[in-house]
mmCIF file with all atom_site columns, N, CA and C in Angstrom:
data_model
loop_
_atom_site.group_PDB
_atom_site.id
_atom_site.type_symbol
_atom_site.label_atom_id
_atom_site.label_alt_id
_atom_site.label_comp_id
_atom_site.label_asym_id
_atom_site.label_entity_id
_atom_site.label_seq_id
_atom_site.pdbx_PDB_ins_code
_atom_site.Cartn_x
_atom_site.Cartn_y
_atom_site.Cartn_z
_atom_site.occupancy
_atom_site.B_iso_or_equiv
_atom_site.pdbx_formal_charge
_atom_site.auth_seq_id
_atom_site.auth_comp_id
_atom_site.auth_asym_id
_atom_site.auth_atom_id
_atom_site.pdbx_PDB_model_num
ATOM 1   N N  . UNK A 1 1  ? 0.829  -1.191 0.000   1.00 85.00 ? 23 UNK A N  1
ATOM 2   C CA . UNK A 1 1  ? 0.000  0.000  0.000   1.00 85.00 ? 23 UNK A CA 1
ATOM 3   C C  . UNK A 1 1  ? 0.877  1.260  0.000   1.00 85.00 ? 23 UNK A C  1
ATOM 4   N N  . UNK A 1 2  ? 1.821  1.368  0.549   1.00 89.00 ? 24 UNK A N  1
ATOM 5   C CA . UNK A 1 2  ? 2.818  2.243  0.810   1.00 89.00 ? 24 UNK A CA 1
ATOM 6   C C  . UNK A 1 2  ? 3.676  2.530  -0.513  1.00 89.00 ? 24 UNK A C  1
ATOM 7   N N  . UNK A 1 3  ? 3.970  1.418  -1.318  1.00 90.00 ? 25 UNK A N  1
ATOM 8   C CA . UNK A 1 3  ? 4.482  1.576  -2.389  1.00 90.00 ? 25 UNK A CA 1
ATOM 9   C C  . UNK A 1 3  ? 3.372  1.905  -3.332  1.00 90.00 ? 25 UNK A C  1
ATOM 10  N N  . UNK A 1 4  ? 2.738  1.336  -2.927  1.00 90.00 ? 26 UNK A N  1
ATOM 11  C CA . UNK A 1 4  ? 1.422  2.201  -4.302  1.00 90.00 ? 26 UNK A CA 1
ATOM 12  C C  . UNK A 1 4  ? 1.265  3.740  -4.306  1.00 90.00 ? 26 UNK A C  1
ATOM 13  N N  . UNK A 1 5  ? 1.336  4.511  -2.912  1.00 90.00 ? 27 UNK A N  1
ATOM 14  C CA . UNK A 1 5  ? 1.145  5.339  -2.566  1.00 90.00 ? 27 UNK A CA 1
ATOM 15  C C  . UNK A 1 5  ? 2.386  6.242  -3.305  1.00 90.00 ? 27 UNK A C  1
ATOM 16  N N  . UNK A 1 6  ? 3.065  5.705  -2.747  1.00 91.00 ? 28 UNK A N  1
ATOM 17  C CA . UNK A 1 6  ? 4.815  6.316  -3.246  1.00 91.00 ? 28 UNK A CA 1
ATOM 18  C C  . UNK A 1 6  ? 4.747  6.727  -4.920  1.00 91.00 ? 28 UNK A C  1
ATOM 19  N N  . UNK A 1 7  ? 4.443  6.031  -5.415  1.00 91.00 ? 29 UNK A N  1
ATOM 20  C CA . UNK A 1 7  ? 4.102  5.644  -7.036  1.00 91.00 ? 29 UNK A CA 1
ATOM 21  C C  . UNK A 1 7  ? 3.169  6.363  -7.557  1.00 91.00 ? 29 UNK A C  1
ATOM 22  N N  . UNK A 1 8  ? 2.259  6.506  -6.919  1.00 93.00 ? 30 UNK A N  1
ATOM 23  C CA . UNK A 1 8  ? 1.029  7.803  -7.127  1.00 93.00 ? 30 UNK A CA 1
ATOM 24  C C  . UNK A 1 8  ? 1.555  9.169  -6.920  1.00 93.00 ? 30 UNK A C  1
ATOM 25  N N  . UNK A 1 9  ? 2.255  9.686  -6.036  1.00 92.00 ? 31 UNK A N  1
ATOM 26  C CA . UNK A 1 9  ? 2.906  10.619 -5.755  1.00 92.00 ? 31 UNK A CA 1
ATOM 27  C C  . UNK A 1 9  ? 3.886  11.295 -6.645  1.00 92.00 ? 31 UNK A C  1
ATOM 28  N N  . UNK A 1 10 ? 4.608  10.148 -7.301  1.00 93.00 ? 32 UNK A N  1
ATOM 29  C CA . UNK A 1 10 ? 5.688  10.120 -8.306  1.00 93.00 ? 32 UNK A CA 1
ATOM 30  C C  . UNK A 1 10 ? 5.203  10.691 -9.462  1.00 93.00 ? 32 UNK A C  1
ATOM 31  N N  . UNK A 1 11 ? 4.079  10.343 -9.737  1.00 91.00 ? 33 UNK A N  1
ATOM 32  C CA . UNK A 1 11 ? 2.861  10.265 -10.786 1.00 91.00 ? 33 UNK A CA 1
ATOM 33  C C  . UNK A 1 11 ? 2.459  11.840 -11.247 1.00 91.00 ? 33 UNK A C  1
ATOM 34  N N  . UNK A 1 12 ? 1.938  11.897 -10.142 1.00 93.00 ? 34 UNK A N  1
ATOM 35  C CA . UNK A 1 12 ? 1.317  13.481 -9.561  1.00 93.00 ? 34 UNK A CA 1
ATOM 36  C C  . UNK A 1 12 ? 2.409  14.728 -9.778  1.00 93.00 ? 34 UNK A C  1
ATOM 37  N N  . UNK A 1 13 ? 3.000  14.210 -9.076  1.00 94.00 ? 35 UNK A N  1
ATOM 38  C CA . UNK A 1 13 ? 4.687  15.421 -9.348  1.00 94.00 ? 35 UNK A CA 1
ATOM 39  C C  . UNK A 1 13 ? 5.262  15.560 -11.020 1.00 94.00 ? 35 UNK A C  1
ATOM 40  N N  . UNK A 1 14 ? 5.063  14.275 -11.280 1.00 94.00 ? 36 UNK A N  1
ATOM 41  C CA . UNK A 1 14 ? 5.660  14.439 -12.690 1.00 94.00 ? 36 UNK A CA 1
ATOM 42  C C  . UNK A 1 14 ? 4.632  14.770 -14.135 1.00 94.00 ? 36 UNK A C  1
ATOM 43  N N  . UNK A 1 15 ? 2.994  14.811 -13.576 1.00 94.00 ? 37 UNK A N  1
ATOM 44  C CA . UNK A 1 15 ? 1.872  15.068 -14.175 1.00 94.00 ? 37 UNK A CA 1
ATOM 45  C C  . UNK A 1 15 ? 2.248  16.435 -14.263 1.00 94.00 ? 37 UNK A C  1
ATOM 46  N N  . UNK A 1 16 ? 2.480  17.109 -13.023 1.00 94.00 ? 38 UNK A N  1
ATOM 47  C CA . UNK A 1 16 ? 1.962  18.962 -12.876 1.00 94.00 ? 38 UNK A CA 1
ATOM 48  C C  . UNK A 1 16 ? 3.593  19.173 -13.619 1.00 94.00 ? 38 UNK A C  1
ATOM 49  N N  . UNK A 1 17 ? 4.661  18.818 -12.920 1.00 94.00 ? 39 UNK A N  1
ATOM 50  C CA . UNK A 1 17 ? 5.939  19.041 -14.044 1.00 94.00 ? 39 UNK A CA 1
ATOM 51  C C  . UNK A 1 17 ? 5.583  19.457 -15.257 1.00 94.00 ? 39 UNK A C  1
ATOM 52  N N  . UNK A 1 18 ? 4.851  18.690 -16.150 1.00 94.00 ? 40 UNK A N  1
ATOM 53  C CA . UNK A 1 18 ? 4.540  18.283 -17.539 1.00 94.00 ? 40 UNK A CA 1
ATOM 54  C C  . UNK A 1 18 ? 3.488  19.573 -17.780 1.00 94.00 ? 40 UNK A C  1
ATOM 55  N N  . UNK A 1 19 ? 2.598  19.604 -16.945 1.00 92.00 ? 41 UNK A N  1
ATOM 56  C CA . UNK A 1 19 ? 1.719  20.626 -16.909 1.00 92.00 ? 41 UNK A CA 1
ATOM 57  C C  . UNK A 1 19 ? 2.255  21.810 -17.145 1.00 92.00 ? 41 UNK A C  1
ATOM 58  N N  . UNK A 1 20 ? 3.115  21.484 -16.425 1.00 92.00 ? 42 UNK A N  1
ATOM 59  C CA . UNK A 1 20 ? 3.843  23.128 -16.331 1.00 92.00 ? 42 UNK A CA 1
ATOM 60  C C  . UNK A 1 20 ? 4.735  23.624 -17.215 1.00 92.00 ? 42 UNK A C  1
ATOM 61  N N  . UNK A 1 21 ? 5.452  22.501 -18.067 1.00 91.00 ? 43 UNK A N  1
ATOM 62  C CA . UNK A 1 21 ? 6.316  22.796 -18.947 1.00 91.00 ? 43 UNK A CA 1
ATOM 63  C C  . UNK A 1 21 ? 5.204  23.412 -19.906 1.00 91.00 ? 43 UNK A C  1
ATOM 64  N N  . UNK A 1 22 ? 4.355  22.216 -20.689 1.00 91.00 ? 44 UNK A N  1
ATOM 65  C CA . UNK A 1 22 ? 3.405  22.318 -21.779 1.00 91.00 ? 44 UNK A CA 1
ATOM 66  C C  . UNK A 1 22 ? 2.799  24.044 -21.339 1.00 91.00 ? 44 UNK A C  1
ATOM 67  N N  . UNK A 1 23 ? 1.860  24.041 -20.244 1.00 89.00 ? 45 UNK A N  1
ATOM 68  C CA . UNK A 1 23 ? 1.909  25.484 -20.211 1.00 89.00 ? 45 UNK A CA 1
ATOM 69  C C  . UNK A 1 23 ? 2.688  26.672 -20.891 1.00 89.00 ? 45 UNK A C  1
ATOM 70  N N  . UNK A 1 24 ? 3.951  26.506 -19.741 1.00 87.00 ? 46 UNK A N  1
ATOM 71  C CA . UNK A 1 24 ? 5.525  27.725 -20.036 1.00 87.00 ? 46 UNK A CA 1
ATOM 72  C C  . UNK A 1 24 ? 5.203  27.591 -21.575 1.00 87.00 ? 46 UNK A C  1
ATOM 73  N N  . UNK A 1 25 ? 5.732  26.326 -22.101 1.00 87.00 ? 47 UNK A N  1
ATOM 74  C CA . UNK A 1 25 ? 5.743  26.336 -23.817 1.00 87.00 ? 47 UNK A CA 1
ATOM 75  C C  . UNK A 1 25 ? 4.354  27.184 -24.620 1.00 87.00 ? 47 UNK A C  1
ATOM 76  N N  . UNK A 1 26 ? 3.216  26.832 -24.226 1.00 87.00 ? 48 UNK A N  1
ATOM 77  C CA . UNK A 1 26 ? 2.438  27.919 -25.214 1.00 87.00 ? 48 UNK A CA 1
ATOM 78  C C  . UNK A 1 26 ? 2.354  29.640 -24.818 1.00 87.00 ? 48 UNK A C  1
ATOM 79  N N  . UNK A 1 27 ? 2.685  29.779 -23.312 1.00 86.00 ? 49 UNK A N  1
ATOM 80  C CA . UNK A 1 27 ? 2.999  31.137 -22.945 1.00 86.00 ? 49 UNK A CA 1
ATOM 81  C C  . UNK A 1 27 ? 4.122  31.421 -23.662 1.00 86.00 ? 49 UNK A C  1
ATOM 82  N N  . UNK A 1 28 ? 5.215  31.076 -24.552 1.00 90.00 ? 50 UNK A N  1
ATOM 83  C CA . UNK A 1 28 ? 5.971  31.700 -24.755 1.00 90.00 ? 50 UNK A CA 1
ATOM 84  C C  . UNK A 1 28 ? 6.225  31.470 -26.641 1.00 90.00 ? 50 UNK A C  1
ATOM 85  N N  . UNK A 1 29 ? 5.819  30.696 -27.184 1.00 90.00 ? 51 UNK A N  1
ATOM 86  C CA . UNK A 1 29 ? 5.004  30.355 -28.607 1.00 90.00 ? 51 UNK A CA 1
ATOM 87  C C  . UNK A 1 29 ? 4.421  30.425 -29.288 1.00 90.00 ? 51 UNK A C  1
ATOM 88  N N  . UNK A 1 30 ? 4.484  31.025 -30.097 1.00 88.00 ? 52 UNK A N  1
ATOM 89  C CA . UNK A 1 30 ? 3.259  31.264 -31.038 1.00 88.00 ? 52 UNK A CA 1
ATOM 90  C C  . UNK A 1 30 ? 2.709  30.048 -31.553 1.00 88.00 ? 52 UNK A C  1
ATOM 91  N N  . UNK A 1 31 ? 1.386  29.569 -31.601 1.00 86.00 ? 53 UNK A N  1
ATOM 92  C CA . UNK A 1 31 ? 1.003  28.018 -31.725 1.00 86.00 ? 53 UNK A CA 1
ATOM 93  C C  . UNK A 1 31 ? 0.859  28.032 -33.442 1.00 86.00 ? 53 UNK A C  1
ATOM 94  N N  . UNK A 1 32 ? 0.800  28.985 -34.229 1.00 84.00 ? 54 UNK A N  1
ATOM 95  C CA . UNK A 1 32 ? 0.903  28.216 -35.775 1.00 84.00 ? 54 UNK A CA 1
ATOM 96  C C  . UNK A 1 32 ? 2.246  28.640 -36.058 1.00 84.00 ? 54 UNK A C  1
ATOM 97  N N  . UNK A 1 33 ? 3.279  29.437 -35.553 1.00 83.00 ? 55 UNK A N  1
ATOM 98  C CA . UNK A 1 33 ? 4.788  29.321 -36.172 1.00 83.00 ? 55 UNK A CA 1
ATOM 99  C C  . UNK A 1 33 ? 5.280  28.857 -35.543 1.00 83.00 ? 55 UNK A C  1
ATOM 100 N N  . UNK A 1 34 ? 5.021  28.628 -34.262 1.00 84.00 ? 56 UNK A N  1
ATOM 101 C CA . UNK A 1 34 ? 6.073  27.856 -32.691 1.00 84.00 ? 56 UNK A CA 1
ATOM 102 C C  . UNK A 1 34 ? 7.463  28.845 -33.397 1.00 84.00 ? 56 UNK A C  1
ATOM 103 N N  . UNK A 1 35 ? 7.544  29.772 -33.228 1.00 87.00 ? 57 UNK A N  1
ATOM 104 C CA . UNK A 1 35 ? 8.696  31.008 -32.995 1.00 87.00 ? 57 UNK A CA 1
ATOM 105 C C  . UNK A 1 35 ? 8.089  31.476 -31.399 1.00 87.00 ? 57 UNK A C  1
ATOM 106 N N  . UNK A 1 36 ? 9.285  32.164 -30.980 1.00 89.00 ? 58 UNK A N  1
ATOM 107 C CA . UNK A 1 36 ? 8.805  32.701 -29.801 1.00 89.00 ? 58 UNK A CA 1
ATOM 108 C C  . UNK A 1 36 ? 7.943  34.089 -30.305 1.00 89.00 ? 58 UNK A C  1
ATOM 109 N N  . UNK A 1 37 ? 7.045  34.207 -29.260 1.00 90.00 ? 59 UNK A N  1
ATOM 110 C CA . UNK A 1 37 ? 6.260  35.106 -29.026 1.00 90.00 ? 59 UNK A CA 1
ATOM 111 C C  . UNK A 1 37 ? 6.474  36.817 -28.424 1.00 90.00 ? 59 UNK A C  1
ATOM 112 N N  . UNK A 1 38 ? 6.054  37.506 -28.424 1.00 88.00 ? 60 UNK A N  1
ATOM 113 C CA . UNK A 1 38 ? 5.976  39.205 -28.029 1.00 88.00 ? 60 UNK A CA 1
ATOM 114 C C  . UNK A 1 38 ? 6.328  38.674 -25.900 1.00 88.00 ? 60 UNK A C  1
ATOM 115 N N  . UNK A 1 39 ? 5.554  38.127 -25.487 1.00 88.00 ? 61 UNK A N  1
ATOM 116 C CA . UNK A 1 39 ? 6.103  37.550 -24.271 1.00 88.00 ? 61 UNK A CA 1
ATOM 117 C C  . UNK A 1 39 ? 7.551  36.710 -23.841 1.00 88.00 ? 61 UNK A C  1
ATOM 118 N N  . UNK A 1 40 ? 7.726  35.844 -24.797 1.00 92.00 ? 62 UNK A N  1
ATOM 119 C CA . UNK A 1 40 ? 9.157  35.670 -24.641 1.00 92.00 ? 62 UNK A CA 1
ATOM 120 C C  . UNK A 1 40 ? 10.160 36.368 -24.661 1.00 92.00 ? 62 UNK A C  1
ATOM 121 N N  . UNK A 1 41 ? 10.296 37.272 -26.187 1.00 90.00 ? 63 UNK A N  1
ATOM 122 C CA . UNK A 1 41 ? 11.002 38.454 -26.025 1.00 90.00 ? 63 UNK A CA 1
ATOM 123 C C  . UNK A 1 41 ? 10.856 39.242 -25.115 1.00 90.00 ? 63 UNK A C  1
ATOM 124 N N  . UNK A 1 42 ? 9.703  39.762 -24.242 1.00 92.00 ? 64 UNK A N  1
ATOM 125 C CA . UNK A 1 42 ? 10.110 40.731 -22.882 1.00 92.00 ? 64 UNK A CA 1
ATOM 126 C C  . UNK A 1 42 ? 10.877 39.706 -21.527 1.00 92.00 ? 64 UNK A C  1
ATOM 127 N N  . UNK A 1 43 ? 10.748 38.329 -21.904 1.00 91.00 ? 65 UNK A N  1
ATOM 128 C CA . UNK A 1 43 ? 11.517 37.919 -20.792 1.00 91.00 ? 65 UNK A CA 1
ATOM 129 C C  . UNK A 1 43 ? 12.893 37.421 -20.794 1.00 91.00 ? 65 UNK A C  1
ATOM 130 N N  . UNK A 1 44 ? 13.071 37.410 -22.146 1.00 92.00 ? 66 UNK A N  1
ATOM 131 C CA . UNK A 1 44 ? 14.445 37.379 -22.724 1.00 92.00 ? 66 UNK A CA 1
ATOM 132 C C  . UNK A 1 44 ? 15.222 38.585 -22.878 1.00 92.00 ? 66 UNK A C  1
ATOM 133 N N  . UNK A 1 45 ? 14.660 39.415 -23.134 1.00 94.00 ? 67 UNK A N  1
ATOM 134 C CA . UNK A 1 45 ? 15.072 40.819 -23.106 1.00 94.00 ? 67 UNK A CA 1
ATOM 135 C C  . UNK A 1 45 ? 15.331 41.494 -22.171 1.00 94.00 ? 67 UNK A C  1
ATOM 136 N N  . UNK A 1 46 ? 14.507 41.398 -20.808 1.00 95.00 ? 68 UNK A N  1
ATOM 137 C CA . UNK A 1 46 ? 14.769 41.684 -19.731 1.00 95.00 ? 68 UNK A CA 1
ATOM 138 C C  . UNK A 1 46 ? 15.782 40.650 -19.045 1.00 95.00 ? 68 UNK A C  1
ATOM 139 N N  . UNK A 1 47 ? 16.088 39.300 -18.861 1.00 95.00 ? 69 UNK A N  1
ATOM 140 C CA . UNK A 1 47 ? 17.345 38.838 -18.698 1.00 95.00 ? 69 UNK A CA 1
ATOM 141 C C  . UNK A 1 47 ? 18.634 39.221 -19.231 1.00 95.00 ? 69 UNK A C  1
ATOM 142 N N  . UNK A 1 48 ? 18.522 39.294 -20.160 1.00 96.00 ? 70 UNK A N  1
ATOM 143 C CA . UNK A 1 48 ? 19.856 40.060 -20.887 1.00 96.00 ? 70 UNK A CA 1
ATOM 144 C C  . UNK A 1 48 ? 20.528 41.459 -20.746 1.00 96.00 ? 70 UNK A C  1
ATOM 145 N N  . UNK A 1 49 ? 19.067 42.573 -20.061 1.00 96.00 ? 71 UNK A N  1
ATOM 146 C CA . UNK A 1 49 ? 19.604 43.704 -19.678 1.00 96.00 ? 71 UNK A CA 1
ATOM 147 C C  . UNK A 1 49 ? 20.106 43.206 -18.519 1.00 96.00 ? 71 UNK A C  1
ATOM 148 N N  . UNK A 1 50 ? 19.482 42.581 -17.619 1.00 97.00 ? 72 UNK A N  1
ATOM 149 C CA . UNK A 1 50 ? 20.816 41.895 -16.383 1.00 97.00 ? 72 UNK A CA 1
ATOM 150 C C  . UNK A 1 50 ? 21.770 41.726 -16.323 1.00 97.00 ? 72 UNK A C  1
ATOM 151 N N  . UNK A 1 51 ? 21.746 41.046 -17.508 1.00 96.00 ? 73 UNK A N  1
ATOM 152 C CA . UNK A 1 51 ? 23.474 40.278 -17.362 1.00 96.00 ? 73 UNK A CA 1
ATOM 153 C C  . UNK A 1 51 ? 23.784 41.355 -18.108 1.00 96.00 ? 73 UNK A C  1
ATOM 154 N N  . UNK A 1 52 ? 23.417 41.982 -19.223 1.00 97.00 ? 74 UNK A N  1
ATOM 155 C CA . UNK A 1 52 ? 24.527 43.213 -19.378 1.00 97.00 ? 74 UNK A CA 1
ATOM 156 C C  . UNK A 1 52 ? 25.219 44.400 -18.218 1.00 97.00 ? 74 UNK A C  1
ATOM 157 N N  . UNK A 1 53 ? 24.000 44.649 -17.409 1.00 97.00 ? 75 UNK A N  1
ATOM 158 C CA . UNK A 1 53 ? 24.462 45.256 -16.566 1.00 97.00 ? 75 UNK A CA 1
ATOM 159 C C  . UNK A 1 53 ? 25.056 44.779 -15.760 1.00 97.00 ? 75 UNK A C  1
ATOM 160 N N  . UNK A 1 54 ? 24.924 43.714 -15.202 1.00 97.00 ? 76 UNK A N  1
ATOM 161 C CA . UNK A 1 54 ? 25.885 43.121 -14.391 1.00 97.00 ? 76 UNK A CA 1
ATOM 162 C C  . UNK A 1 54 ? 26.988 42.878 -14.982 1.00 97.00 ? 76 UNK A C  1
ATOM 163 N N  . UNK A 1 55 ? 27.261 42.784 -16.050 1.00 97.00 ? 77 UNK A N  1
ATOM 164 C CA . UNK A 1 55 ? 28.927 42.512 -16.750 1.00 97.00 ? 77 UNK A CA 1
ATOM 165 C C  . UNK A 1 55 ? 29.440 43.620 -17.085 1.00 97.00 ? 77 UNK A C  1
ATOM 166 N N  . UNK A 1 56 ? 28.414 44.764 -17.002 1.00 97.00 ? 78 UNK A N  1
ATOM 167 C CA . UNK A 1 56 ? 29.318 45.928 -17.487 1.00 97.00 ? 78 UNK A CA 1
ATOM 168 C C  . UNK A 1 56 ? 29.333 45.775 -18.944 1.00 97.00 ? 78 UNK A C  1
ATOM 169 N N  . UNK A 1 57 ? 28.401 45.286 -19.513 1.00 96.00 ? 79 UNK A N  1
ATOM 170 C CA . UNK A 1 57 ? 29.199 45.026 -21.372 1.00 96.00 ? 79 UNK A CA 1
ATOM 171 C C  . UNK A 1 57 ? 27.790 45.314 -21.962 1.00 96.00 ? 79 UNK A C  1
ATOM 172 N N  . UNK A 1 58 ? 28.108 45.526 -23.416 1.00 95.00 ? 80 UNK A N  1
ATOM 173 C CA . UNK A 1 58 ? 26.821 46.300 -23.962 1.00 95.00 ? 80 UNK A CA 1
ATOM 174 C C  . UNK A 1 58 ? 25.788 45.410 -24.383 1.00 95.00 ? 80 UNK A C  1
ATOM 175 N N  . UNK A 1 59 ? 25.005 45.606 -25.319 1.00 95.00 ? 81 UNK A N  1
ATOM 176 C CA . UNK A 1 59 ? 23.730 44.660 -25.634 1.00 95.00 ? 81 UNK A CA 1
ATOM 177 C C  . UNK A 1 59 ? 23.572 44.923 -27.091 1.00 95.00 ? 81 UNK A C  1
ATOM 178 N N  . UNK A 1 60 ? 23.004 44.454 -28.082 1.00 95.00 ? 82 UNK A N  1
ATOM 179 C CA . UNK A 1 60 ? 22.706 45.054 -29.156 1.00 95.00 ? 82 UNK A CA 1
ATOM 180 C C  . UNK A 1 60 ? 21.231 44.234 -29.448 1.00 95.00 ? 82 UNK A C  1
ATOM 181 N N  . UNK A 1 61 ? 20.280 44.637 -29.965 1.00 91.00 ? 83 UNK A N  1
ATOM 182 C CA . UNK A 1 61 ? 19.025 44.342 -30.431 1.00 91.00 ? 83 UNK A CA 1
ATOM 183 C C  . UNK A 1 61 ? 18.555 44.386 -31.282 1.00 91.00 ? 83 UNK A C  1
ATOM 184 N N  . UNK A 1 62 ? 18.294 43.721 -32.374 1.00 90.00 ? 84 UNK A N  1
ATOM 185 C CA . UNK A 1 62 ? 17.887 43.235 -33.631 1.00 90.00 ? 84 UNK A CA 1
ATOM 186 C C  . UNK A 1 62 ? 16.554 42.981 -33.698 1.00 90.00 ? 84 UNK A C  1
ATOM 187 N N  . UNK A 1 63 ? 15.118 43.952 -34.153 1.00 84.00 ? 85 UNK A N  1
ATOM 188 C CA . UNK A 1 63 ? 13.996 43.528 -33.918 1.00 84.00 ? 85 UNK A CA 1
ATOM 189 C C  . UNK A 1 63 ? 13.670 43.742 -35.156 1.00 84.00 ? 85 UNK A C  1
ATOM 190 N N  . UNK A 1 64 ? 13.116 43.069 -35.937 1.00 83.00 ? 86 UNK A N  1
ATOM 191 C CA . UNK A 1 64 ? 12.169 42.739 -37.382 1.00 83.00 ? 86 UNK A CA 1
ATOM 192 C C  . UNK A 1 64 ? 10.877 42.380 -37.061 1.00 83.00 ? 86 UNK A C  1
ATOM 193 N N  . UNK A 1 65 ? 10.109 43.533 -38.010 1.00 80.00 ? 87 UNK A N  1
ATOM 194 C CA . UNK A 1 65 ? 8.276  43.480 -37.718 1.00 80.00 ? 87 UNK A CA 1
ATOM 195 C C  . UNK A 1 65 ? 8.186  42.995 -38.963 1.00 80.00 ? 87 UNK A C  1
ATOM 196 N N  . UNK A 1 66 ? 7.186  41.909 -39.175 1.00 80.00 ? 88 UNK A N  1
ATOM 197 C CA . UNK A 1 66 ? 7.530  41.851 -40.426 1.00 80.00 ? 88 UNK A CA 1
ATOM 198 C C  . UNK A 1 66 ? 5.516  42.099 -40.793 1.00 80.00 ? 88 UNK A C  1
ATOM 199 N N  . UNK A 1 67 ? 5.425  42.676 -41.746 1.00 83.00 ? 89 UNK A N  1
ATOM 200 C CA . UNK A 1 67 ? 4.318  43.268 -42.321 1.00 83.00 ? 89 UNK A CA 1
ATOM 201 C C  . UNK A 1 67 ? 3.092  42.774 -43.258 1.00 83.00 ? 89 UNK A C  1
ATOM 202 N N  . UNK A 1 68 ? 2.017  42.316 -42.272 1.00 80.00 ? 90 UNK A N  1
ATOM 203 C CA . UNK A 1 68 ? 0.999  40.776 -43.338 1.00 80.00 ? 90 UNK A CA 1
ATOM 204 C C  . UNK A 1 68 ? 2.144  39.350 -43.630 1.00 80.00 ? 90 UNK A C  1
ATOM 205 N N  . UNK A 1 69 ? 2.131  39.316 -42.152 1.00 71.00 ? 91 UNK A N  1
ATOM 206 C CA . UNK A 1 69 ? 3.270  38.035 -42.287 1.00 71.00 ? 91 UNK A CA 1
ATOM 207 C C  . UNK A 1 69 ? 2.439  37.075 -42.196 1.00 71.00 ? 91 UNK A C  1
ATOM 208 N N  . UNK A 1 70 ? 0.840  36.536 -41.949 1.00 69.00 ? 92 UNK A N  1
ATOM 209 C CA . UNK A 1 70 ? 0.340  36.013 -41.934 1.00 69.00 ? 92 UNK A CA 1
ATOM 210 C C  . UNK A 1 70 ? -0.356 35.516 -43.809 1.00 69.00 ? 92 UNK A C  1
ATOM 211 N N  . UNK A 1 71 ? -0.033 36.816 -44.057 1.00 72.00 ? 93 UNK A N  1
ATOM 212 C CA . UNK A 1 71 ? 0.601  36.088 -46.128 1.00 72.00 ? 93 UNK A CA 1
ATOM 213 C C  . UNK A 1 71 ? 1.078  35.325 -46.405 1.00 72.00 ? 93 UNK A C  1
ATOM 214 N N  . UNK A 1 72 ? 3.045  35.756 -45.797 1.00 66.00 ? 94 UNK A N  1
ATOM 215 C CA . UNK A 1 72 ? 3.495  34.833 -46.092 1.00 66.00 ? 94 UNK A CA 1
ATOM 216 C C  . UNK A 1 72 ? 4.102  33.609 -45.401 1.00 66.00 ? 94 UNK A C  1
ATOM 217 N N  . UNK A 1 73 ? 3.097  33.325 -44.082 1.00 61.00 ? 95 UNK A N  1
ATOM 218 C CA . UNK A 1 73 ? 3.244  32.206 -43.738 1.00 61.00 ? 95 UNK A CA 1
ATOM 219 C C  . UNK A 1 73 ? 2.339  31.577 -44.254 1.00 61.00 ? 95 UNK A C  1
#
Protein backbone atom coordinates (compact mmCIF):
# COMPACT_ATOMS: atom_id res chain seq x y z
CA UNK A 1 0.00 0.00 0.00
CA UNK A 2 2.82 2.24 0.81
CA UNK A 3 4.48 1.58 -2.39
CA UNK A 4 1.42 2.20 -4.30
CA UNK A 5 1.15 5.34 -2.57
CA UNK A 6 4.82 6.32 -3.25
CA UNK A 7 4.10 5.64 -7.04
CA UNK A 8 1.03 7.80 -7.13
CA UNK A 9 2.91 10.62 -5.75
CA UNK A 10 5.69 10.12 -8.31
CA UNK A 11 2.86 10.27 -10.79
CA UNK A 12 1.32 13.48 -9.56
CA UNK A 13 4.69 15.42 -9.35
CA UNK A 14 5.66 14.44 -12.69
CA UNK A 15 1.87 15.07 -14.18
CA UNK A 16 1.96 18.96 -12.88
CA UNK A 17 5.94 19.04 -14.04
CA UNK A 18 4.54 18.28 -17.54
CA UNK A 19 1.72 20.63 -16.91
CA UNK A 20 3.84 23.13 -16.33
CA UNK A 21 6.32 22.80 -18.95
CA UNK A 22 3.40 22.32 -21.78
CA UNK A 23 1.91 25.48 -20.21
CA UNK A 24 5.53 27.73 -20.04
CA UNK A 25 5.74 26.34 -23.82
CA UNK A 26 2.44 27.92 -25.21
CA UNK A 27 3.00 31.14 -22.94
CA UNK A 28 5.97 31.70 -24.75
CA UNK A 29 5.00 30.36 -28.61
CA UNK A 30 3.26 31.26 -31.04
CA UNK A 31 1.00 28.02 -31.72
CA UNK A 32 0.90 28.22 -35.78
CA UNK A 33 4.79 29.32 -36.17
CA UNK A 34 6.07 27.86 -32.69
CA UNK A 35 8.70 31.01 -33.00
CA UNK A 36 8.80 32.70 -29.80
CA UNK A 37 6.26 35.11 -29.03
CA UNK A 38 5.98 39.21 -28.03
CA UNK A 39 6.10 37.55 -24.27
CA UNK A 40 9.16 35.67 -24.64
CA UNK A 41 11.00 38.45 -26.02
CA UNK A 42 10.11 40.73 -22.88
CA UNK A 43 11.52 37.92 -20.79
CA UNK A 44 14.44 37.38 -22.72
CA UNK A 45 15.07 40.82 -23.11
CA UNK A 46 14.77 41.68 -19.73
CA UNK A 47 17.34 38.84 -18.70
CA UNK A 48 19.86 40.06 -20.89
CA UNK A 49 19.60 43.70 -19.68
CA UNK A 50 20.82 41.89 -16.38
CA UNK A 51 23.47 40.28 -17.36
CA UNK A 52 24.53 43.21 -19.38
CA UNK A 53 24.46 45.26 -16.57
CA UNK A 54 25.89 43.12 -14.39
CA UNK A 55 28.93 42.51 -16.75
CA UNK A 56 29.32 45.93 -17.49
CA UNK A 57 29.20 45.03 -21.37
CA UNK A 58 26.82 46.30 -23.96
CA UNK A 59 23.73 44.66 -25.63
CA UNK A 60 22.71 45.05 -29.16
CA UNK A 61 19.02 44.34 -30.43
CA UNK A 62 17.89 43.23 -33.63
CA UNK A 63 14.00 43.53 -33.92
CA UNK A 64 12.17 42.74 -37.38
CA UNK A 65 8.28 43.48 -37.72
CA UNK A 66 7.53 41.85 -40.43
CA UNK A 67 4.32 43.27 -42.32
CA UNK A 68 1.00 40.78 -43.34
CA UNK A 69 3.27 38.04 -42.29
CA UNK A 70 0.34 36.01 -41.93
CA UNK A 71 0.60 36.09 -46.13
CA UNK A 72 3.50 34.83 -46.09
CA UNK A 73 3.24 32.21 -43.74
Amino acid sequence: NKHLQLRSARYESLAETWNHEVSRFQMLFDPLTRVYNRGALQEMLSREITRSRRNRSGLTLLYVDVDDFKEVN
